[in-house]
Amino acid sequence: MTEENKCIFCGIVDGSMQSAKIYEDELVVCVLDIFPASKGHVLVIPKKHIAVSAQLDEALSAHLFNVGNKMSAVLFESLKAEGTNLLIANGAAAGQKVDHLVLHVIPRYKDDGVTISWKSEQIKEEELKNVYGQIVSKTQGSQEPVKEVEEIKEVVEEPKETTLEDALEEETFDDERMP
């Protein structure tokens, strides 16, 4: 990659681009987003130049989300976030602006104006079967068993209302490597 078309996130990783670095280890660096969705918006950036999440190996994928979850816990504690969104945009259609994978950890606050929404409509059974068939045809031979359409259609109970305090009490975090 030449100097003039160098990836901004690779520049953050190698130190040639200025950033507000809040965490770093051998695989990722975490910085504050300079165009935040909300106060404390963190970017978890793999040091290896990877365009989309499908290119992650299992170890880096697990590490990326582990660090993202820890950053989420830090935002709850340090900035009194009332919630967080962990978001990856794969491709321009999903909102990816730079060809380098980034995990966004977005702290959420009441009336913060951040919207992550879509119009959901129940899928027709014929379309469900069609989409299901297309996806399953590409997962044949995978190590994970794929559920049949009938199992997918089962009605799922509404999740129980859980407070943030309840959820954080149930979680255990390994703070060994976090600042």
Short mmCIF file of N, CA and C in Angstrom, two decimals:
data_model
loop_
_atom_site.label_atom_id
_atom_site.label_comp_id
_atom_site.label_asym_id
_atom_site.label_seq_id
_atom_site.Cartn_x
_atom_site.Cartn_y
_atom_site.Cartn_z
N MET A 1 0.84 -1.18 0.00
CA MET A 1 0.00 0.00 0.00
C MET A 1 0.89 1.24 0.00
N THR A 2 0.67 2.16 -0.94
CA THR A 2 1.50 3.36 -1.01
C THR A 2 1.09 4.36 0.05
N GLU A 3 1.97 5.32 0.30
CA GLU A 3 1.73 6.33 1.33
C GLU A 3 0.47 7.13 1.05
N GLU A 4 0.20 7.45 -0.23
CA GLU A 4 -0.94 8.30 -0.55
C GLU A 4 -2.29 7.59 -0.43
N ASN A 5 -2.33 6.28 -0.55
CA ASN A 5 -3.60 5.58 -0.39
C ASN A 5 -3.61 4.67 0.83
N LYS A 6 -2.80 5.00 1.81
CA LYS A 6 -2.70 4.19 3.02
C LYS A 6 -4.03 4.22 3.79
N CYS A 7 -4.41 3.09 4.29
CA CYS A 7 -5.64 2.96 5.08
C CYS A 7 -5.50 3.77 6.37
N ILE A 8 -6.51 4.57 6.69
CA ILE A 8 -6.47 5.39 7.91
C ILE A 8 -6.34 4.51 9.16
N PHE A 9 -7.00 3.35 9.17
CA PHE A 9 -6.93 2.50 10.35
C PHE A 9 -5.56 1.82 10.47
N CYS A 10 -4.94 1.50 9.33
CA CYS A 10 -3.57 0.98 9.38
C CYS A 10 -2.63 2.06 9.92
N GLY A 11 -2.90 3.33 9.56
CA GLY A 11 -2.12 4.44 10.10
C GLY A 11 -2.28 4.60 11.60
N ILE A 12 -3.48 4.37 12.09
CA ILE A 12 -3.71 4.41 13.55
C ILE A 12 -2.94 3.27 14.21
N VAL A 13 -3.00 2.09 13.60
CA VAL A 13 -2.31 0.93 14.15
C VAL A 13 -0.80 1.16 14.21
N ASP A 14 -0.21 1.69 13.13
CA ASP A 14 1.25 1.86 13.12
C ASP A 14 1.73 3.17 13.75
N GLY A 15 0.79 4.00 14.19
CA GLY A 15 1.16 5.23 14.89
C GLY A 15 1.40 6.43 13.99
N SER A 16 1.28 6.26 12.68
CA SER A 16 1.50 7.39 11.78
C SER A 16 0.31 8.34 11.73
N MET A 17 -0.85 7.89 12.19
CA MET A 17 -2.05 8.74 12.29
C MET A 17 -2.32 8.98 13.77
N GLN A 18 -2.61 10.22 14.11
CA GLN A 18 -2.90 10.56 15.50
C GLN A 18 -4.24 9.96 15.90
N SER A 19 -4.32 9.49 17.13
CA SER A 19 -5.58 8.93 17.63
C SER A 19 -5.62 9.04 19.15
N ALA A 20 -6.81 8.88 19.69
CA ALA A 20 -7.00 8.84 21.14
C ALA A 20 -7.06 7.37 21.54
N LYS A 21 -5.88 6.75 21.65
CA LYS A 21 -5.77 5.32 21.93
C LYS A 21 -6.10 5.07 23.40
N ILE A 22 -7.03 4.13 23.64
CA ILE A 22 -7.41 3.82 25.02
C ILE A 22 -7.03 2.40 25.43
N TYR A 23 -6.66 1.56 24.45
CA TYR A 23 -6.26 0.19 24.76
C TYR A 23 -5.51 -0.37 23.56
N GLU A 24 -4.53 -1.24 23.84
CA GLU A 24 -3.80 -1.90 22.77
C GLU A 24 -3.24 -3.21 23.29
N ASP A 25 -3.29 -4.23 22.45
CA ASP A 25 -2.60 -5.49 22.74
C ASP A 25 -1.98 -5.96 21.44
N GLU A 26 -1.55 -7.22 21.39
CA GLU A 26 -0.84 -7.70 20.20
C GLU A 26 -1.73 -7.84 18.96
N LEU A 27 -3.06 -7.86 19.14
CA LEU A 27 -3.96 -8.10 18.01
C LEU A 27 -4.84 -6.93 17.62
N VAL A 28 -5.19 -6.08 18.58
CA VAL A 28 -6.13 -4.98 18.32
C VAL A 28 -5.67 -3.70 19.00
N VAL A 29 -6.22 -2.61 18.52
CA VAL A 29 -6.06 -1.32 19.18
C VAL A 29 -7.47 -0.71 19.31
N CYS A 30 -7.73 -0.04 20.42
CA CYS A 30 -9.01 0.62 20.65
C CYS A 30 -8.78 2.12 20.74
N VAL A 31 -9.57 2.88 19.97
CA VAL A 31 -9.46 4.33 19.97
C VAL A 31 -10.85 4.94 20.08
N LEU A 32 -10.88 6.19 20.53
CA LEU A 32 -12.14 6.93 20.51
C LEU A 32 -12.40 7.37 19.07
N ASP A 33 -13.63 7.21 18.62
CA ASP A 33 -14.02 7.64 17.27
C ASP A 33 -14.03 9.16 17.23
N ILE A 34 -13.41 9.76 16.20
CA ILE A 34 -13.41 11.22 16.11
C ILE A 34 -14.70 11.76 15.49
N PHE A 35 -15.55 10.86 14.98
CA PHE A 35 -16.89 11.21 14.52
C PHE A 35 -17.88 10.30 15.25
N PRO A 36 -18.00 10.48 16.57
CA PRO A 36 -18.77 9.51 17.37
C PRO A 36 -20.28 9.59 17.16
N ALA A 37 -20.90 8.42 17.25
CA ALA A 37 -22.36 8.36 17.26
C ALA A 37 -22.89 8.89 18.59
N SER A 38 -22.11 8.69 19.65
CA SER A 38 -22.45 9.18 20.98
C SER A 38 -21.16 9.33 21.78
N LYS A 39 -21.26 9.99 22.92
CA LYS A 39 -20.09 10.23 23.77
C LYS A 39 -19.45 8.91 24.20
N GLY A 40 -18.16 8.74 23.87
CA GLY A 40 -17.44 7.54 24.27
C GLY A 40 -17.42 6.44 23.22
N HIS A 41 -17.87 6.71 22.00
CA HIS A 41 -17.89 5.73 20.90
C HIS A 41 -16.46 5.22 20.66
N VAL A 42 -16.28 3.91 20.82
CA VAL A 42 -14.96 3.28 20.71
C VAL A 42 -14.90 2.45 19.43
N LEU A 43 -13.74 2.49 18.78
CA LEU A 43 -13.46 1.63 17.63
C LEU A 43 -12.45 0.58 18.06
N VAL A 44 -12.80 -0.69 17.88
CA VAL A 44 -11.87 -1.79 18.13
C VAL A 44 -11.36 -2.21 16.76
N ILE A 45 -10.07 -1.97 16.53
CA ILE A 45 -9.48 -2.14 15.20
C ILE A 45 -8.47 -3.29 15.21
N PRO A 46 -8.68 -4.31 14.37
CA PRO A 46 -7.66 -5.34 14.25
C PRO A 46 -6.38 -4.72 13.67
N LYS A 47 -5.23 -5.13 14.19
CA LYS A 47 -3.97 -4.61 13.68
C LYS A 47 -3.70 -5.12 12.26
N LYS A 48 -4.15 -6.32 11.97
CA LYS A 48 -4.01 -6.88 10.63
C LYS A 48 -5.06 -6.22 9.73
N HIS A 49 -4.66 -5.80 8.53
CA HIS A 49 -5.61 -5.19 7.60
C HIS A 49 -6.55 -6.27 7.08
N ILE A 50 -7.79 -6.19 7.51
CA ILE A 50 -8.84 -7.13 7.13
C ILE A 50 -10.02 -6.29 6.68
N ALA A 51 -10.59 -6.59 5.52
CA ALA A 51 -11.67 -5.76 4.98
C ALA A 51 -13.02 -6.03 5.64
N VAL A 52 -13.40 -7.30 5.76
CA VAL A 52 -14.72 -7.66 6.30
C VAL A 52 -14.59 -8.83 7.26
N SER A 53 -15.60 -9.01 8.08
CA SER A 53 -15.53 -10.02 9.15
C SER A 53 -15.38 -11.45 8.64
N ALA A 54 -15.84 -11.74 7.43
CA ALA A 54 -15.69 -13.09 6.89
C ALA A 54 -14.23 -13.48 6.71
N GLN A 55 -13.33 -12.49 6.71
CA GLN A 55 -11.90 -12.76 6.56
C GLN A 55 -11.20 -13.00 7.89
N LEU A 56 -11.91 -12.84 9.00
CA LEU A 56 -11.32 -13.07 10.32
C LEU A 56 -11.13 -14.56 10.57
N ASP A 57 -10.02 -14.95 11.18
CA ASP A 57 -9.92 -16.33 11.65
C ASP A 57 -10.65 -16.40 12.99
N GLU A 58 -10.91 -17.61 13.45
CA GLU A 58 -11.70 -17.78 14.67
C GLU A 58 -11.06 -17.13 15.89
N ALA A 59 -9.76 -17.22 16.01
CA ALA A 59 -9.08 -16.67 17.18
C ALA A 59 -9.19 -15.14 17.21
N LEU A 60 -8.96 -14.49 16.07
CA LEU A 60 -9.06 -13.03 16.03
C LEU A 60 -10.50 -12.58 16.19
N SER A 61 -11.43 -13.31 15.62
CA SER A 61 -12.85 -12.99 15.78
C SER A 61 -13.24 -13.03 17.25
N ALA A 62 -12.86 -14.10 17.93
CA ALA A 62 -13.17 -14.23 19.36
C ALA A 62 -12.51 -13.11 20.16
N HIS A 63 -11.27 -12.81 19.85
CA HIS A 63 -10.54 -11.77 20.58
C HIS A 63 -11.18 -10.39 20.34
N LEU A 64 -11.53 -10.11 19.10
CA LEU A 64 -12.15 -8.83 18.75
C LEU A 64 -13.42 -8.61 19.57
N PHE A 65 -14.28 -9.63 19.63
CA PHE A 65 -15.52 -9.48 20.38
C PHE A 65 -15.29 -9.51 21.89
N ASN A 66 -14.30 -10.24 22.34
CA ASN A 66 -13.96 -10.23 23.76
C ASN A 66 -13.54 -8.83 24.20
N VAL A 67 -12.67 -8.20 23.43
CA VAL A 67 -12.24 -6.84 23.74
C VAL A 67 -13.43 -5.88 23.62
N GLY A 68 -14.25 -6.06 22.60
CA GLY A 68 -15.45 -5.22 22.45
C GLY A 68 -16.37 -5.32 23.65
N ASN A 69 -16.58 -6.53 24.14
CA ASN A 69 -17.42 -6.72 25.33
C ASN A 69 -16.80 -6.06 26.56
N LYS A 70 -15.49 -6.16 26.70
CA LYS A 70 -14.83 -5.51 27.83
C LYS A 70 -14.93 -3.99 27.72
N MET A 71 -14.77 -3.46 26.51
CA MET A 71 -14.93 -2.02 26.31
C MET A 71 -16.35 -1.60 26.66
N SER A 72 -17.32 -2.41 26.30
CA SER A 72 -18.71 -2.13 26.65
C SER A 72 -18.86 -2.01 28.16
N ALA A 73 -18.29 -2.95 28.90
CA ALA A 73 -18.37 -2.91 30.36
C ALA A 73 -17.69 -1.66 30.91
N VAL A 74 -16.56 -1.27 30.31
CA VAL A 74 -15.85 -0.07 30.75
C VAL A 74 -16.72 1.17 30.52
N LEU A 75 -17.44 1.21 29.40
CA LEU A 75 -18.30 2.37 29.10
C LEU A 75 -19.47 2.45 30.07
N PHE A 76 -20.02 1.31 30.45
CA PHE A 76 -21.08 1.32 31.45
C PHE A 76 -20.57 1.94 32.75
N GLU A 77 -19.39 1.52 33.14
CA GLU A 77 -18.84 1.96 34.42
C GLU A 77 -18.30 3.40 34.37
N SER A 78 -17.50 3.71 33.37
CA SER A 78 -16.81 5.00 33.35
C SER A 78 -17.69 6.16 32.91
N LEU A 79 -18.55 5.93 31.91
CA LEU A 79 -19.38 7.00 31.37
C LEU A 79 -20.85 6.86 31.74
N LYS A 80 -21.15 5.84 32.55
CA LYS A 80 -22.53 5.60 32.97
C LYS A 80 -23.47 5.40 31.78
N ALA A 81 -22.96 4.70 30.75
CA ALA A 81 -23.80 4.37 29.60
C ALA A 81 -24.98 3.54 30.09
N GLU A 82 -26.12 3.73 29.44
CA GLU A 82 -27.33 2.99 29.81
C GLU A 82 -27.52 1.76 28.92
N GLY A 83 -26.69 1.62 27.92
CA GLY A 83 -26.72 0.50 27.00
C GLY A 83 -25.54 0.63 26.05
N THR A 84 -25.31 -0.38 25.24
CA THR A 84 -24.29 -0.29 24.20
C THR A 84 -24.75 -1.06 22.98
N ASN A 85 -24.27 -0.65 21.83
CA ASN A 85 -24.42 -1.42 20.59
C ASN A 85 -23.03 -1.80 20.13
N LEU A 86 -22.85 -3.06 19.76
CA LEU A 86 -21.62 -3.52 19.11
C LEU A 86 -21.99 -3.74 17.66
N LEU A 87 -21.27 -3.07 16.77
CA LEU A 87 -21.67 -3.04 15.37
C LEU A 87 -20.48 -3.21 14.45
N ILE A 88 -20.65 -4.06 13.45
CA ILE A 88 -19.68 -4.19 12.36
C ILE A 88 -20.45 -3.93 11.07
N ALA A 89 -19.93 -3.05 10.23
CA ALA A 89 -20.50 -2.80 8.92
C ALA A 89 -19.61 -3.50 7.89
N ASN A 90 -20.15 -4.52 7.25
CA ASN A 90 -19.42 -5.26 6.21
C ASN A 90 -19.87 -4.78 4.84
N GLY A 91 -19.06 -3.99 4.17
CA GLY A 91 -19.39 -3.52 2.83
C GLY A 91 -20.09 -2.17 2.84
N ALA A 92 -19.99 -1.49 1.69
CA ALA A 92 -20.56 -0.14 1.56
C ALA A 92 -22.06 -0.12 1.80
N ALA A 93 -22.78 -1.14 1.33
CA ALA A 93 -24.23 -1.17 1.51
C ALA A 93 -24.62 -1.22 2.99
N ALA A 94 -23.71 -1.71 3.82
CA ALA A 94 -23.96 -1.79 5.27
C ALA A 94 -23.42 -0.56 6.00
N GLY A 95 -22.84 0.38 5.26
CA GLY A 95 -22.34 1.60 5.88
C GLY A 95 -20.84 1.64 6.11
N GLN A 96 -20.10 0.64 5.63
CA GLN A 96 -18.65 0.64 5.81
C GLN A 96 -18.04 1.71 4.91
N LYS A 97 -17.27 2.61 5.51
CA LYS A 97 -16.69 3.73 4.77
C LYS A 97 -15.21 3.52 4.45
N VAL A 98 -14.52 2.70 5.22
CA VAL A 98 -13.10 2.42 5.01
C VAL A 98 -12.97 0.90 4.87
N ASP A 99 -12.11 0.47 3.95
CA ASP A 99 -11.95 -0.95 3.66
C ASP A 99 -11.05 -1.63 4.70
N HIS A 100 -11.40 -1.46 5.97
CA HIS A 100 -10.68 -2.09 7.09
C HIS A 100 -11.73 -2.36 8.16
N LEU A 101 -11.85 -3.60 8.56
CA LEU A 101 -12.84 -4.00 9.55
C LEU A 101 -12.66 -3.23 10.85
N VAL A 102 -13.78 -2.79 11.41
CA VAL A 102 -13.78 -2.10 12.70
C VAL A 102 -15.01 -2.57 13.47
N LEU A 103 -14.82 -2.86 14.75
CA LEU A 103 -15.95 -3.14 15.64
C LEU A 103 -16.26 -1.85 16.39
N HIS A 104 -17.45 -1.32 16.16
CA HIS A 104 -17.89 -0.11 16.85
C HIS A 104 -18.53 -0.52 18.18
N VAL A 105 -18.10 0.11 19.26
CA VAL A 105 -18.75 -0.06 20.56
C VAL A 105 -19.37 1.30 20.87
N ILE A 106 -20.68 1.36 20.73
CA ILE A 106 -21.39 2.63 20.82
C ILE A 106 -22.16 2.70 22.14
N PRO A 107 -21.74 3.57 23.05
CA PRO A 107 -22.49 3.71 24.29
C PRO A 107 -23.83 4.38 24.00
N ARG A 108 -24.84 3.95 24.71
CA ARG A 108 -26.18 4.48 24.48
C ARG A 108 -26.69 5.16 25.74
N TYR A 109 -27.38 6.26 25.52
CA TYR A 109 -27.95 7.06 26.60
C TYR A 109 -29.39 7.39 26.22
N LYS A 110 -30.21 7.61 27.21
CA LYS A 110 -31.60 7.96 26.96
C LYS A 110 -31.65 9.20 26.06
N ASP A 111 -32.47 9.13 25.03
CA ASP A 111 -32.67 10.23 24.08
C ASP A 111 -31.37 10.69 23.42
N ASP A 112 -30.46 9.74 23.10
CA ASP A 112 -29.18 10.12 22.49
C ASP A 112 -29.29 10.40 20.99
N GLY A 113 -30.42 10.11 20.39
CA GLY A 113 -30.61 10.39 18.97
C GLY A 113 -29.99 9.36 18.04
N VAL A 114 -29.32 8.37 18.58
CA VAL A 114 -28.72 7.32 17.75
C VAL A 114 -29.82 6.35 17.35
N THR A 115 -29.92 6.06 16.07
CA THR A 115 -30.93 5.12 15.61
C THR A 115 -30.28 3.99 14.82
N ILE A 116 -30.61 2.80 15.20
CA ILE A 116 -30.22 1.61 14.45
C ILE A 116 -31.52 0.85 14.30
N SER A 117 -32.16 1.02 13.15
CA SER A 117 -33.49 0.45 13.00
C SER A 117 -33.73 -0.02 11.58
N TRP A 118 -34.76 -0.83 11.44
CA TRP A 118 -35.20 -1.30 10.14
C TRP A 118 -36.68 -1.62 10.25
N LYS A 119 -37.33 -1.63 9.11
CA LYS A 119 -38.75 -1.97 9.07
C LYS A 119 -38.85 -3.49 9.00
N SER A 120 -39.44 -4.09 10.01
CA SER A 120 -39.54 -5.55 10.00
C SER A 120 -40.96 -5.97 9.65
N GLU A 121 -41.03 -6.88 8.72
CA GLU A 121 -42.30 -7.46 8.31
C GLU A 121 -42.14 -8.97 8.34
N GLN A 122 -43.20 -9.66 8.74
CA GLN A 122 -43.13 -11.12 8.77
C GLN A 122 -42.95 -11.65 7.36
N ILE A 123 -42.02 -12.56 7.21
CA ILE A 123 -41.72 -13.14 5.91
C ILE A 123 -42.77 -14.19 5.56
N LYS A 124 -43.14 -14.25 4.29
CA LYS A 124 -44.09 -15.27 3.83
C LYS A 124 -43.38 -16.62 3.86
N GLU A 125 -44.15 -17.68 4.13
CA GLU A 125 -43.57 -19.01 4.28
C GLU A 125 -42.80 -19.45 3.03
N GLU A 126 -43.34 -19.16 1.85
CA GLU A 126 -42.66 -19.55 0.61
C GLU A 126 -41.30 -18.85 0.48
N GLU A 127 -41.28 -17.56 0.81
CA GLU A 127 -40.02 -16.81 0.74
C GLU A 127 -39.03 -17.31 1.79
N LEU A 128 -39.54 -17.64 2.99
CA LEU A 128 -38.69 -18.18 4.05
C LEU A 128 -38.01 -19.46 3.57
N LYS A 129 -38.79 -20.35 2.95
CA LYS A 129 -38.23 -21.61 2.45
C LYS A 129 -37.19 -21.35 1.37
N ASN A 130 -37.46 -20.39 0.49
CA ASN A 130 -36.53 -20.06 -0.59
C ASN A 130 -35.21 -19.53 -0.03
N VAL A 131 -35.29 -18.55 0.86
CA VAL A 131 -34.09 -17.96 1.47
C VAL A 131 -33.35 -19.02 2.27
N TYR A 132 -34.10 -19.80 3.03
CA TYR A 132 -33.52 -20.88 3.82
C TYR A 132 -32.72 -21.83 2.92
N GLY A 133 -33.32 -22.23 1.80
CA GLY A 133 -32.66 -23.15 0.88
C GLY A 133 -31.38 -22.57 0.30
N GLN A 134 -31.42 -21.29 -0.05
CA GLN A 134 -30.23 -20.64 -0.60
C GLN A 134 -29.09 -20.62 0.42
N ILE A 135 -29.42 -20.30 1.66
CA ILE A 135 -28.38 -20.22 2.70
C ILE A 135 -27.86 -21.61 3.06
N VAL A 136 -28.77 -22.55 3.27
CA VAL A 136 -28.37 -23.90 3.67
C VAL A 136 -27.51 -24.56 2.58
N SER A 137 -27.80 -24.26 1.31
CA SER A 137 -27.00 -24.87 0.24
C SER A 137 -25.53 -24.45 0.32
N LYS A 138 -25.26 -23.32 0.93
CA LYS A 138 -23.88 -22.85 1.09
C LYS A 138 -23.26 -23.27 2.42
N THR A 139 -24.06 -23.81 3.32
CA THR A 139 -23.53 -24.23 4.62
C THR A 139 -23.41 -25.74 4.73
N GLN A 140 -23.77 -26.47 3.69
CA GLN A 140 -23.65 -27.93 3.73
C GLN A 140 -22.20 -28.30 3.97
N GLY A 141 -22.01 -29.23 4.88
CA GLY A 141 -20.66 -29.65 5.22
C GLY A 141 -20.05 -28.82 6.32
N SER A 142 -20.78 -27.79 6.77
CA SER A 142 -20.24 -27.01 7.89
C SER A 142 -20.32 -27.87 9.14
N GLN A 143 -19.58 -27.49 10.14
CA GLN A 143 -19.53 -28.29 11.35
C GLN A 143 -20.74 -28.08 12.24
N GLU A 144 -21.46 -27.00 12.02
CA GLU A 144 -22.63 -26.71 12.83
C GLU A 144 -23.87 -27.30 12.18
N PRO A 145 -24.71 -27.98 12.95
CA PRO A 145 -25.95 -28.49 12.37
C PRO A 145 -26.89 -27.33 12.05
N VAL A 146 -27.63 -27.46 10.96
CA VAL A 146 -28.58 -26.43 10.55
C VAL A 146 -29.98 -26.91 10.89
N LYS A 147 -30.75 -26.04 11.54
CA LYS A 147 -32.12 -26.40 11.93
C LYS A 147 -33.02 -26.43 10.70
N GLU A 148 -34.04 -27.24 10.77
CA GLU A 148 -35.02 -27.30 9.70
C GLU A 148 -35.95 -26.10 9.79
N VAL A 149 -36.62 -25.79 8.69
CA VAL A 149 -37.53 -24.64 8.64
C VAL A 149 -38.57 -24.72 9.74
N GLU A 150 -39.10 -25.90 10.00
CA GLU A 150 -40.14 -26.04 11.02
C GLU A 150 -39.63 -25.60 12.39
N GLU A 151 -38.38 -25.93 12.70
CA GLU A 151 -37.81 -25.53 13.98
C GLU A 151 -37.61 -24.03 14.04
N ILE A 152 -37.23 -23.44 12.93
CA ILE A 152 -37.00 -22.00 12.89
C ILE A 152 -38.30 -21.24 13.12
N LYS A 153 -39.41 -21.79 12.66
CA LYS A 153 -40.69 -21.10 12.76
C LYS A 153 -41.29 -21.14 14.16
N GLU A 154 -40.67 -21.90 15.08
CA GLU A 154 -41.21 -21.96 16.43
C GLU A 154 -41.34 -20.56 17.01
N VAL A 155 -42.41 -20.36 17.76
CA VAL A 155 -42.61 -19.07 18.40
C VAL A 155 -41.66 -18.95 19.57
N VAL A 156 -40.96 -17.84 19.61
CA VAL A 156 -40.00 -17.58 20.68
C VAL A 156 -40.66 -16.66 21.68
N GLU A 157 -40.54 -17.03 22.97
CA GLU A 157 -41.10 -16.18 24.01
C GLU A 157 -40.38 -14.85 24.03
N GLU A 158 -41.12 -13.81 24.42
CA GLU A 158 -40.50 -12.50 24.60
C GLU A 158 -39.46 -12.61 25.71
N PRO A 159 -38.31 -11.98 25.53
CA PRO A 159 -37.29 -12.04 26.59
C PRO A 159 -37.79 -11.35 27.85
N LYS A 160 -37.35 -11.86 28.99
CA LYS A 160 -37.72 -11.26 30.25
C LYS A 160 -37.06 -9.90 30.38
N GLU A 161 -37.74 -8.99 31.03
CA GLU A 161 -37.18 -7.66 31.27
C GLU A 161 -36.05 -7.80 32.28
N THR A 162 -34.87 -7.38 31.90
CA THR A 162 -33.71 -7.45 32.77
C THR A 162 -33.12 -6.06 32.87
N THR A 163 -32.80 -5.65 34.07
CA THR A 163 -32.18 -4.34 34.23
C THR A 163 -30.70 -4.45 33.91
N LEU A 164 -30.10 -3.33 33.62
CA LEU A 164 -28.67 -3.29 33.36
C LEU A 164 -27.89 -3.80 34.57
N GLU A 165 -28.32 -3.40 35.75
CA GLU A 165 -27.63 -3.83 36.97
C GLU A 165 -27.69 -5.35 37.11
N ASP A 166 -28.86 -5.96 36.82
CA ASP A 166 -28.99 -7.42 36.88
C ASP A 166 -28.03 -8.08 35.90
N ALA A 167 -27.98 -7.56 34.68
CA ALA A 167 -27.12 -8.15 33.65
C ALA A 167 -25.66 -8.04 34.03
N LEU A 168 -25.25 -6.89 34.54
CA LEU A 168 -23.85 -6.72 34.91
C LEU A 168 -23.47 -7.58 36.10
N GLU A 169 -24.41 -7.79 37.03
CA GLU A 169 -24.13 -8.67 38.17
C GLU A 169 -23.93 -10.11 37.73
N GLU A 170 -24.67 -10.53 36.68
CA GLU A 170 -24.57 -11.90 36.19
C GLU A 170 -23.29 -12.12 35.38
N GLU A 171 -22.76 -11.07 34.76
CA GLU A 171 -21.57 -11.18 33.93
C GLU A 171 -20.32 -11.18 34.79
N THR A 172 -19.33 -11.92 34.34
CA THR A 172 -18.01 -11.86 34.97
C THR A 172 -17.03 -11.47 33.89
N PHE A 173 -16.19 -10.51 34.19
CA PHE A 173 -15.24 -10.02 33.22
C PHE A 173 -13.83 -10.30 33.71
N ASP A 174 -12.97 -10.66 32.78
CA ASP A 174 -11.57 -10.86 33.09
C ASP A 174 -10.88 -9.52 32.91
N ASP A 175 -10.66 -8.81 34.00
CA ASP A 175 -10.09 -7.48 33.94
C ASP A 175 -8.57 -7.49 33.90
N GLU A 176 -7.99 -8.67 33.80
CA GLU A 176 -6.54 -8.80 33.85
C GLU A 176 -5.82 -7.92 32.84
N ARG A 177 -6.38 -7.79 31.63
CA ARG A 177 -5.67 -7.05 30.59
C ARG A 177 -6.29 -5.70 30.30
N MET A 178 -7.37 -5.36 30.94
CA MET A 178 -8.02 -4.08 30.66
C MET A 178 -7.43 -2.99 31.53
N PRO A 179 -7.36 -1.77 31.00
CA PRO A 179 -6.82 -0.66 31.80
C PRO A 179 -7.69 -0.36 33.00
#
